[in-house]
PDB file of C-alpha atoms in Angstrom:
ATOM      1  CA  MET A   1      35.279   2.431 132.039  1.00  0.00           C
ATOM      2  CA  ALA A   2      35.572  -1.021 133.407  1.00  0.00           C
ATOM      3  CA  ILE A   3      32.636  -1.497 135.737  1.00  0.00           C
ATOM      4  CA  GLN A   4      31.679  -5.136 135.298  1.00  0.00           C
ATOM      5  CA  ASN A   5      31.143  -6.865 138.624  1.00  0.00           C
ATOM      6  CA  GLY A   6      34.106  -8.856 139.757  1.00  0.00           C
ATOM      7  CA  SER A   7      36.525  -7.929 136.967  1.00  0.00           C
ATOM      8  CA  GLU A   8      40.074  -7.095 137.988  1.00  0.00           C
ATOM      9  CA  LYS A   9      40.037  -3.834 136.005  1.00  0.00           C
ATOM     10  CA  ALA A  10      36.811  -2.769 137.701  1.00  0.00           C
ATOM     11  CA  LYS A  11      38.312  -3.465 141.139  1.00  0.00           C
ATOM     12  CA  LYS A  12      41.440  -1.486 140.260  1.00  0.00           C
ATOM     13  CA  ASN A  13      39.355   1.422 138.889  1.00  0.00           C
ATOM     14  CA  LEU A  14      37.262   1.529 142.063  1.00  0.00           C
ATOM     15  CA  GLU A  15      40.408   1.606 144.221  1.00  0.00           C
ATOM     16  CA  ILE A  16      41.832   4.502 142.168  1.00  0.00           C
ATOM     17  CA  LEU A  17      38.572   6.420 142.348  1.00  0.00           C
ATOM     18  CA  ASP A  18      38.243   5.783 146.073  1.00  0.00           C
ATOM     19  CA  LYS A  19      41.729   7.215 146.703  1.00  0.00           C
ATOM     20  CA  PHE A  20      40.802  10.349 144.791  1.00  0.00           C
ATOM     21  CA  LEU A  21      37.466  10.766 146.558  1.00  0.00           C
ATOM     22  CA  GLN A  22      39.262  10.630 149.896  1.00  0.00           C
ATOM     23  CA  THR A  23      40.957  13.912 148.922  1.00  0.00           C
ATOM     24  CA  ILE A  24      37.539  15.545 148.561  1.00  0.00           C
ATOM     25  CA  ASN A  25      35.824  16.323 151.854  1.00  0.00           C
ATOM     26  CA  ILE A  26      32.294  16.535 150.503  1.00  0.00           C
ATOM     27  CA  ILE A  27      30.651  14.155 148.095  1.00  0.00           C
ATOM     28  CA  ASP A  28      26.883  14.190 147.784  1.00  0.00           C
ATOM     29  CA  ASP A  29      25.044  12.735 144.796  1.00  0.00           C
ATOM     30  CA  GLY A  30      22.332  15.384 145.207  1.00  0.00           C
ATOM     31  CA  TRP A  31      24.648  18.240 144.322  1.00  0.00           C
ATOM     32  CA  ALA A  32      24.092  20.115 141.103  1.00  0.00           C
ATOM     33  CA  TRP A  33      27.734  21.274 141.368  1.00  0.00           C
ATOM     34  CA  ASP A  34      29.486  17.974 140.926  1.00  0.00           C
ATOM     35  CA  PHE A  35      32.526  17.417 138.781  1.00  0.00           C
ATOM     36  CA  PRO A  36      32.659  18.999 135.338  1.00  0.00           C
ATOM     37  CA  ASN A  37      32.973  16.395 132.594  1.00  0.00           C
ATOM     38  CA  LYS A  38      33.878  16.250 128.936  1.00  0.00           C
ATOM     39  CA  ASP A  39      30.831  16.444 126.709  1.00  0.00           C
ATOM     40  CA  SER A  40      30.288  14.908 123.269  1.00  0.00           C
ATOM     41  CA  ASP A  41      32.311  17.776 121.712  1.00  0.00           C
ATOM     42  CA  ASN A  42      35.227  16.959 124.053  1.00  0.00           C
ATOM     43  CA  GLN A  43      34.760  20.236 125.942  1.00  0.00           C
ATOM     44  CA  ILE A  44      34.880  20.279 129.725  1.00  0.00           C
ATOM     45  CA  ARG A  45      31.489  21.583 130.756  1.00  0.00           C
ATOM     46  CA  LYS A  46      29.076  21.649 133.674  1.00  0.00           C
ATOM     47  CA  ILE A  47      25.380  22.384 133.263  1.00  0.00           C
ATOM     48  CA  ILE A  48      23.327  23.734 136.161  1.00  0.00           C
ATOM     49  CA  THR A  49      19.598  23.407 135.462  1.00  0.00           C
ATOM     50  CA  GLY A  50      16.382  24.181 137.205  1.00  0.00           C
ATOM     51  CA  TYR A  51      16.018  27.905 137.506  1.00  0.00           C
ATOM     52  CA  LYS A  52      12.555  29.058 138.470  1.00  0.00           C
ATOM     53  CA  VAL A  53      10.448  30.571 135.694  1.00  0.00           C
ATOM     54  CA  ASN A  54      11.457  34.194 134.981  1.00  0.00           C
ATOM     55  CA  SER A  55      14.124  34.161 137.708  1.00  0.00           C
ATOM     56  CA  LYS A  56      17.855  34.830 137.516  1.00  0.00           C
ATOM     57  CA  GLU A  57      18.438  33.571 141.066  1.00  0.00           C
ATOM     58  CA  LEU A  58      19.762  30.154 142.014  1.00  0.00           C
ATOM     59  CA  SER A  59      17.695  28.255 144.536  1.00  0.00           C
ATOM     60  CA  ILE A  60      18.641  28.998 148.140  1.00  0.00           C
ATOM     61  CA  VAL A  61      19.906  25.442 148.595  1.00  0.00           C
ATOM     62  CA  GLU A  62      22.171  25.603 145.528  1.00  0.00           C
ATOM     63  CA  ALA A  63      23.492  29.063 146.441  1.00  0.00           C
ATOM     64  CA  LYS A  64      24.378  27.877 149.957  1.00  0.00           C
ATOM     65  CA  LYS A  65      26.266  24.880 148.560  1.00  0.00           C
ATOM     66  CA  MET A  66      28.362  26.875 146.144  1.00  0.00           C
ATOM     67  CA  PRO A  67      31.200  27.962 148.492  1.00  0.00           C
ATOM     68  CA  GLU A  68      31.901  24.353 149.520  1.00  0.00           C
ATOM     69  CA  VAL A  69      31.713  23.144 145.927  1.00  0.00           C
ATOM     70  CA  ILE A  70      34.152  25.847 144.810  1.00  0.00           C
ATOM     71  CA  LYS A  71      36.548  25.049 147.653  1.00  0.00           C
ATOM     72  CA  GLU A  72      36.320  21.263 147.591  1.00  0.00           C
ATOM     73  CA  ILE A  73      35.826  20.538 143.897  1.00  0.00           C
ATOM     74  CA  TRP A  74      36.576  23.352 141.417  1.00  0.00           C
ATOM     75  CA  ASN A  75      39.623  24.767 143.246  1.00  0.00           C
ATOM     76  CA  LYS A  76      41.007  21.239 143.744  1.00  0.00           C
ATOM     77  CA  ILE A  77      40.450  20.039 140.184  1.00  0.00           C
ATOM     78  CA  PHE A  78      42.013  22.972 138.357  1.00  0.00           C
ATOM     79  CA  GLU A  79      45.374  24.676 138.860  1.00  0.00           C
ATOM     80  CA  SER A  80      44.124  27.309 136.424  1.00  0.00           C
ATOM     81  CA  ALA A  81      41.392  27.694 133.836  1.00  0.00           C
ATOM     82  CA  ASP A  82      39.425  30.189 131.794  1.00  0.00           C
ATOM     83  CA  LEU A  83      35.671  29.858 132.211  1.00  0.00           C
ATOM     84  CA  GLU A  84      32.813  30.907 129.988  1.00  0.00           C
ATOM     85  CA  ILE A  85      29.454  31.235 131.702  1.00  0.00           C
ATOM     86  CA  VAL A  86      26.447  30.962 129.358  1.00  0.00           C
ATOM     87  CA  GLY A  87      22.865  31.519 130.467  1.00  0.00           C
ATOM     88  CA  TYR A  88      19.788  30.097 128.759  1.00  0.00           C
ATOM     89  CA  THR A  89      16.014  30.420 129.041  1.00  0.00           C
ATOM     90  CA  ASP A  90      13.101  28.276 128.040  1.00  0.00           C
ATOM     91  CA  SER A  91      11.074  29.317 124.994  1.00  0.00           C
ATOM     92  CA  GLU A  92       8.453  31.127 127.093  1.00  0.00           C
ATOM     93  CA  GLU A  93      10.822  33.485 128.926  1.00  0.00           C
ATOM     94  CA  ASN A  94      12.312  36.864 128.040  1.00  0.00           C
ATOM     95  CA  GLU A  95      15.471  36.342 125.952  1.00  0.00           C
ATOM     96  CA  LYS A  96      17.591  38.775 128.006  1.00  0.00           C
ATOM     97  CA  LEU A  97      17.022  36.671 131.126  1.00  0.00           C
ATOM     98  CA  GLY A  98      19.684  34.241 129.879  1.00  0.00           C
ATOM     99  CA  LEU A  99      22.338  36.952 130.196  1.00  0.00           C
ATOM    100  CA  GLU A 100      21.013  37.997 133.601  1.00  0.00           C
ATOM    101  CA  ARG A 101      21.262  34.382 134.805  1.00  0.00           C
ATOM    102  CA  ALA A 102      24.832  34.099 133.524  1.00  0.00           C
ATOM    103  CA  GLU A 103      25.867  37.406 135.132  1.00  0.00           C
ATOM    104  CA  GLU A 104      24.290  36.529 138.477  1.00  0.00           C
ATOM    105  CA  PHE A 105      25.834  33.057 138.409  1.00  0.00           C
ATOM    106  CA  ALA A 106      29.296  34.413 137.530  1.00  0.00           C
ATOM    107  CA  LYS A 107      29.071  36.942 140.382  1.00  0.00           C
ATOM    108  CA  LEU A 108      28.104  34.259 142.919  1.00  0.00           C
ATOM    109  CA  PHE A 109      30.724  31.849 141.552  1.00  0.00           C
ATOM    110  CA  ARG A 110      33.467  34.463 142.076  1.00  0.00           C
ATOM    111  CA  GLU A 111      32.173  35.509 145.503  1.00  0.00           C
ATOM    112  CA  SER A 112      32.142  31.877 146.648  1.00  0.00           C
ATOM    113  CA  GLY A 113      35.934  31.658 146.735  1.00  0.00           C
ATOM    114  CA  LEU A 114      36.998  30.747 143.217  1.00  0.00           C
ATOM    115  CA  LYS A 115      40.786  30.980 143.263  1.00  0.00           C
ATOM    116  CA  ASP A 116      42.408  33.751 141.227  1.00  0.00           C
ATOM    117  CA  GLU A 117      43.988  31.329 138.752  1.00  0.00           C
ATOM    118  CA  ILE A 118      40.505  30.301 137.585  1.00  0.00           C
ATOM    119  CA  LYS A 119      39.211  33.259 135.625  1.00  0.00           C
ATOM    120  CA  ILE A 120      35.768  33.981 134.252  1.00  0.00           C
ATOM    121  CA  ILE A 121      36.654  35.360 130.840  1.00  0.00           C
ATOM    122  CA  LYS A 122      33.265  35.504 129.161  1.00  0.00           C
ATOM    123  CA  VAL A 123      29.658  35.835 130.302  1.00  0.00           C
ATOM    124  CA  LEU A 124      27.006  35.315 127.629  1.00  0.00           C
ATOM    125  CA  GLY A 125      23.249  35.035 127.349  1.00  0.00           C
ATOM    126  CA  LYS A 126      21.824  32.882 124.592  1.00  0.00           C
ATOM    127  CA  GLY A 127      18.148  32.963 125.494  1.00  0.00           C
ATOM    128  CA  ALA A 128      16.250  29.939 124.205  1.00  0.00           C
ATOM    129  CA  GLU A 129      18.998  28.903 121.741  1.00  0.00           C
ATOM    130  CA  ASN A 130      20.338  25.365 121.912  1.00  0.00           C
ATOM    131  CA  PRO A 131      17.659  23.723 124.066  1.00  0.00           C
ATOM    132  CA  VAL A 132      18.756  20.542 125.815  1.00  0.00           C
ATOM    133  CA  ASP A 133      15.178  19.311 126.106  1.00  0.00           C
ATOM    134  CA  THR A 134      11.754  19.961 124.627  1.00  0.00           C
ATOM    135  CA  ASN A 135       9.987  23.222 125.435  1.00  0.00           C
ATOM    136  CA  LYS A 136       6.596  21.465 125.161  1.00  0.00           C
ATOM    137  CA  THR A 137       6.636  20.046 128.702  1.00  0.00           C
ATOM    138  CA  LEU A 138       7.198  21.459 132.187  1.00  0.00           C
ATOM    139  CA  ILE A 139      10.233  19.243 132.801  1.00  0.00           C
ATOM    140  CA  GLY A 140      11.683  20.114 129.403  1.00  0.00           C
ATOM    141  CA  ARG A 141      11.378  23.852 130.072  1.00  0.00           C
ATOM    142  CA  TYR A 142      12.850  23.276 133.565  1.00  0.00           C
ATOM    143  CA  ASN A 143      15.904  21.619 131.969  1.00  0.00           C
ATOM    144  CA  ASN A 144      16.283  24.408 129.403  1.00  0.00           C
ATOM    145  CA  ARG A 145      16.416  27.097 132.106  1.00  0.00           C
ATOM    146  CA  ARG A 146      20.102  26.655 132.807  1.00  0.00           C
ATOM    147  CA  VAL A 147      23.597  28.035 133.075  1.00  0.00           C
ATOM    148  CA  GLU A 148      26.540  26.273 131.483  1.00  0.00           C
ATOM    149  CA  ILE A 149      30.128  26.550 132.662  1.00  0.00           C
ATOM    150  CA  ILE A 150      32.567  25.858 129.844  1.00  0.00           C
ATOM    151  CA  VAL A 151      36.200  25.302 130.820  1.00  0.00           C
ATOM    152  CA  LYS A 152      38.828  26.628 128.400  1.00  0.00           C
ATOM    153  CA  ASN A 153      42.578  26.174 128.822  1.00  0.00           C
ATOM    154  CA  GLY A 154      42.027  24.130 131.964  1.00  0.00           C
ATOM    155  CA  VAL A 155      45.156  22.912 133.711  1.00  0.00           C
ATOM    156  CA  GLU A 156      44.200  20.120 136.073  1.00  0.00           C
ATOM    157  CA  THR A 157      45.942  19.566 139.381  1.00  0.00           C
ATOM    158  CA  LYS A 158      48.010  16.499 140.131  1.00  0.00           C
ATOM    159  CA  THR A 159      45.086  15.071 142.140  1.00  0.00           C
ATOM    160  CA  ASN A 160      43.398  14.348 138.807  1.00  0.00           C
ATOM    161  CA  ASP A 161      46.067  11.864 137.724  1.00  0.00           C
ATOM    162  CA  TRP A 162      43.606   9.151 138.783  1.00  0.00           C
ATOM    163  CA  ARG A 163      41.683   9.657 135.525  1.00  0.00           C
ATOM    164  CA  ASP A 164      44.702   8.582 133.475  1.00  0.00           C
ATOM    165  CA  GLN A 165      45.035   5.399 135.516  1.00  0.00           C
ATOM    166  CA  LEU A 166      41.521   4.086 134.799  1.00  0.00           C
ATOM    167  CA  GLU A 167      41.226   1.265 132.297  1.00  0.00           C
ATOM    168  CA  ASP A 168      38.387   0.292 129.996  1.00  0.00           C
ATOM    169  CA  GLU A 169      37.310  -3.278 129.219  1.00  0.00           C
TER     170      GLU A 169
END
């Protein structure tokens, strides 16, 4: 994206983004539940990291934020979508904990007001498969204890037209 200081494309992109952000009531850079993005495989995905060791529970802070994130971000971005929720562990945890994390997350995600048109179609546990970081350090294991939300068949709302208007330099 055009982000160079002073360029006309960068100014235009910032104006477009600002208009979109005005439609969202809550924006906080500290949120783990920010916008899902396309990954290197061109899949829309959101990764939530940082589960405590041997725990399937989200932190209290993250769990309290979820209803607002569902209402103000997920329900506004997608008209409809099919979601896969995949839970992971670090290499030192019980493999079945990944599934327990995914199931607990999916339950809380639904209970937080996810609209009916956004369906959770699959809940999987993959244990320590596919680490996103090393398992040799505390921070690496922290990052590997995660849940991933993968969006399939996502139909975005009209409020997301701003993405098509952005220009690269």
